[in-house]
Coordinates of C-alpha atoms in Angstrom, one line a residue:
M1 CA 0.0 0.0 -0.1
N2 CA 1.1 3.6 -1.1
V3 CA 0.5 5.6 2.3
R4 CA 1.5 9.0 0.4
V5 CA -1.5 8.3 -1.6
V6 CA -3.7 7.2 1.2
Y7 CA -2.7 10.5 2.9
Q8 CA -2.9 12.9 0.1
A9 CA -6.4 11.4 -0.6
A10 CA -7.7 11.6 2.9
S11 CA -6.4 15.3 3.0
L12 CA -8.4 16.1 0.0
C13 CA -11.4 14.3 0.9
L14 CA -11.3 15.8 4.5
S15 CA -11.1 19.2 3.1
Y16 CA -14.2 21.8 2.5
P17 CA -15.9 19.9 -0.4
D18 CA -15.3 23.0 -2.9
D19 CA -15.7 22.5 -6.8
G20 CA -12.1 21.6 -6.7
V21 CA -12.1 18.7 -4.5
L22 CA -15.3 17.5 -5.9
G23 CA -13.9 17.4 -9.5
S24 CA -11.0 15.3 -8.3
S25 CA -13.3 12.3 -7.1
A26 CA -12.7 10.3 -10.2
L27 CA -8.6 11.0 -9.9
I28 CA -8.8 10.4 -6.3
G29 CA -10.7 6.8 -7.0
Q30 CA -8.4 5.9 -9.8
A31 CA -5.3 6.7 -7.6
L32 CA -6.3 4.5 -4.9
S33 CA -7.5 1.6 -6.8
E34 CA -3.9 1.5 -8.5
A35 CA -1.5 2.1 -5.2
A36 CA -3.9 1.1 -2.4
P37 CA -6.9 -1.1 -3.1
R38 CA -7.9 -1.8 0.2
A39 CA -7.9 1.6 1.1
A40 CA -9.6 2.3 -2.0
A41 CA -13.0 0.0 -0.7
S42 CA -12.8 2.3 2.3
F43 CA -12.9 5.8 0.6
A44 CA -15.6 4.2 -1.9
P45 CA -18.6 5.6 0.2
L46 CA -17.9 9.0 0.2
L47 CA -16.6 9.2 -3.3
E48 CA -19.8 7.2 -4.3
W49 CA -22.1 9.7 -2.5
W50 CA -20.1 12.8 -3.8
E51 CA -21.2 11.4 -7.1
K52 CA -24.5 10.9 -6.9
T53 CA -25.3 14.3 -4.4
P54 CA -25.7 17.7 -5.7
A55 CA -22.8 19.9 -4.3
S56 CA -24.3 22.3 -2.8
E57 CA -25.7 19.5 -0.4
V58 CA -22.2 17.8 0.0
Q59 CA -21.4 21.5 1.3
T60 CA -23.9 21.5 3.7
V61 CA -23.2 18.2 5.2
Y62 CA -19.7 19.0 5.6
V63 CA -20.0 21.8 7.3
D64 CA -22.8 20.4 9.5
T65 CA -20.5 17.6 10.3
F66 CA -17.4 19.4 10.8
D67 CA -18.0 22.9 11.8
M68 CA -21.6 22.5 13.7
S69 CA -20.6 19.4 15.9
R70 CA -17.5 18.9 18.2
R71 CA -18.2 15.6 18.3
H72 CA -16.4 15.4 15.0
A73 CA -13.8 18.4 15.2
L74 CA -10.9 17.4 12.6
Y75 CA -8.1 19.5 14.9
L76 CA -6.3 16.8 16.7
S77 CA -5.1 18.7 19.8
Y78 CA -8.5 19.9 20.7
W79 CA -9.5 16.0 21.5
T80 CA -6.1 16.0 23.8
D81 CA -5.5 19.3 25.1
G82 CA -9.3 21.1 25.0
D83 CA -9.4 25.1 24.6
T84 CA -6.4 25.2 27.2
R85 CA -3.2 27.2 27.3
R86 CA -1.5 24.0 27.1
R87 CA -2.9 23.7 23.4
G88 CA -1.2 27.2 22.2
A89 CA 2.2 25.6 22.7
V90 CA 1.1 22.3 21.0
L91 CA -0.1 24.2 18.0
A92 CA 3.5 25.9 18.0
D93 CA 5.0 23.0 18.0
L94 CA 3.3 21.9 15.2
K95 CA 4.3 24.9 12.8
R96 CA 7.6 24.4 13.9
R97 CA 7.9 20.5 12.7
Y98 CA 6.1 21.7 9.7
R99 CA 8.8 24.4 9.0
E100 CA 11.7 22.1 9.9
A101 CA 10.3 19.4 7.2
G102 CA 10.0 22.2 4.7
L103 CA 6.3 22.1 4.4
T104 CA 4.6 25.7 4.0
I105 CA 1.1 26.4 5.5
D106 CA 1.0 29.9 5.5
G107 CA -2.4 31.1 3.5
T108 CA -4.5 28.1 4.1
G109 CA -6.4 29.7 6.8
E110 CA -6.7 26.7 9.3
L111 CA -4.7 25.7 12.5
P112 CA -1.7 23.2 12.1
D113 CA -3.5 20.6 13.7
F114 CA -6.6 20.4 11.4
L115 CA -6.4 16.9 10.0
P116 CA -5.8 17.8 6.4
L117 CA -2.8 19.6 6.9
V118 CA -1.6 17.1 9.1
L119 CA -2.6 14.5 6.4
E120 CA -0.4 16.7 3.7
F121 CA 2.7 16.7 6.4
A122 CA 2.3 13.1 6.5
R123 CA 2.1 12.6 2.5
H124 CA 5.2 15.4 2.2
A125 CA 7.3 13.7 5.1
P126 CA 5.8 9.9 5.5
G127 CA 8.1 9.0 8.4
E128 CA 7.7 12.1 10.6
G129 CA 4.3 12.3 9.4
A130 CA 3.3 9.1 10.1
A131 CA 4.8 9.3 13.7
L132 CA 2.2 12.5 14.3
L133 CA -0.4 10.5 13.4
Q134 CA 0.4 7.7 15.6
E135 CA 0.7 10.8 18.4
Y136 CA -2.7 11.6 17.8
R137 CA -4.1 8.2 17.4
P138 CA -6.7 8.4 20.1
S139 CA -7.9 11.6 18.3
L140 CA -8.2 9.8 15.3
E141 CA -9.8 7.1 16.3
L142 CA -12.8 9.0 18.4
I143 CA -13.3 10.8 15.3
R144 CA -13.6 7.6 13.3
L145 CA -15.9 6.2 16.0
A146 CA -18.0 9.3 16.1
L147 CA -18.6 9.1 12.3
A148 CA -19.3 5.7 12.6
E149 CA -21.8 6.5 15.1
R150 CA -23.5 9.2 12.7
G151 CA -23.4 6.9 9.6
S152 CA -21.1 9.2 7.8
P153 CA -19.3 8.4 4.4
Y154 CA -16.4 10.2 6.0
A155 CA -16.0 7.7 8.6
G156 CA -14.2 5.3 6.1
V157 CA -11.8 7.8 4.8
V158 CA -10.6 8.1 8.6
A159 CA -10.6 4.5 8.9
A160 CA -8.3 4.2 6.2
V161 CA -5.9 6.6 7.5
C162 CA -6.1 4.7 11.1
D163 CA -5.3 1.4 8.7
T164 CA -2.1 2.8 7.7
L165 CA -0.8 2.9 11.4
P166 CA 0.4 0.2 13.6
G167 CA -1.7 -1.6 16.0
R168 CA -5.6 -2.4 15.8
S169 CA -8.1 0.3 16.1
P170 CA -10.4 0.2 19.1
A171 CA -13.6 -1.1 18.5
D172 CA -15.6 1.1 20.6
R173 CA -15.2 4.5 22.5
Q174 CA -14.4 3.1 25.4
Q175 CA -11.2 1.3 24.2
A176 CA -10.2 4.5 22.5
M177 CA -10.5 6.6 25.9
A178 CA -8.2 3.7 27.2
M179 CA -5.7 4.3 24.6
A180 CA -5.6 8.0 25.2
A181 CA -3.4 8.7 28.7
A182 CA -6.1 10.9 29.7
G183 CA -8.9 13.0 28.0
P184 CA -9.2 16.8 27.5
P185 CA -8.1 18.6 30.6
R186 CA -11.0 20.9 30.3
E187 CA -14.0 19.3 29.1
S188 CA -15.0 16.2 27.5
V189 CA -14.8 17.7 24.2
G190 CA -17.5 15.6 22.4
L191 CA -16.2 12.3 24.1
D192 CA -19.8 11.9 25.5
A193 CA -21.8 9.3 23.7
H194 CA -24.7 11.4 24.1
D195 CA -23.4 14.9 23.1
P196 CA -23.2 16.5 20.3
R197 CA 0.9 7.3 -7.8
L198 CA 0.5 11.2 -6.2
L199 CA -2.6 13.3 -7.2
P200 CA -2.1 16.5 -8.3
L201 CA -2.0 19.3 -5.2
E202 CA -5.3 21.1 -4.3
P203 CA -5.5 23.8 -1.8
V204 CA -6.2 22.5 1.9
G205 CA -8.0 25.7 3.1
R206 CA -11.7 25.4 3.9
R207 CA -13.5 28.0 2.0

């Protein structure tokens, strides 16, 4: 499996679905089928949904899923650090790691822990990127589980990313929390089950 293709495809698929992202659907599917067939099956529900759903509806669902609910937040350090001072230091460290790897994120309009940006880093520097994803494995797994509970086609994309990392994915939220050393220090941040061949690069910014 070519993990760089998986990471870039996931970065695109988890970005805001503007016309450029949606227009790359066929290219994403082809690249995955050639370089990572197992991952292609995980991406298929989202790509098929994109193909048969009006762009305006896809965009509305994206905003509703990722912007309007903390349970699916794509900001990895939010799951581990919440809204605390420590998170500022974490974000600064991520920027440093990107800069040292030669990846520029200026102009994206996003925080460095935004999952599509982390995935672009992983595509750019697979070794360092995979290590970073593993650091935030509990965050990834909690996002995956929350999306699966919602019945979201995005769940398969996050699952494909988790499949590139060592070890098995937890079967449920309790196991995912056990994977984490501790929950976010200030609030549950959506952890309560009752709470709410490489592709051409595209901008990662939301809108």
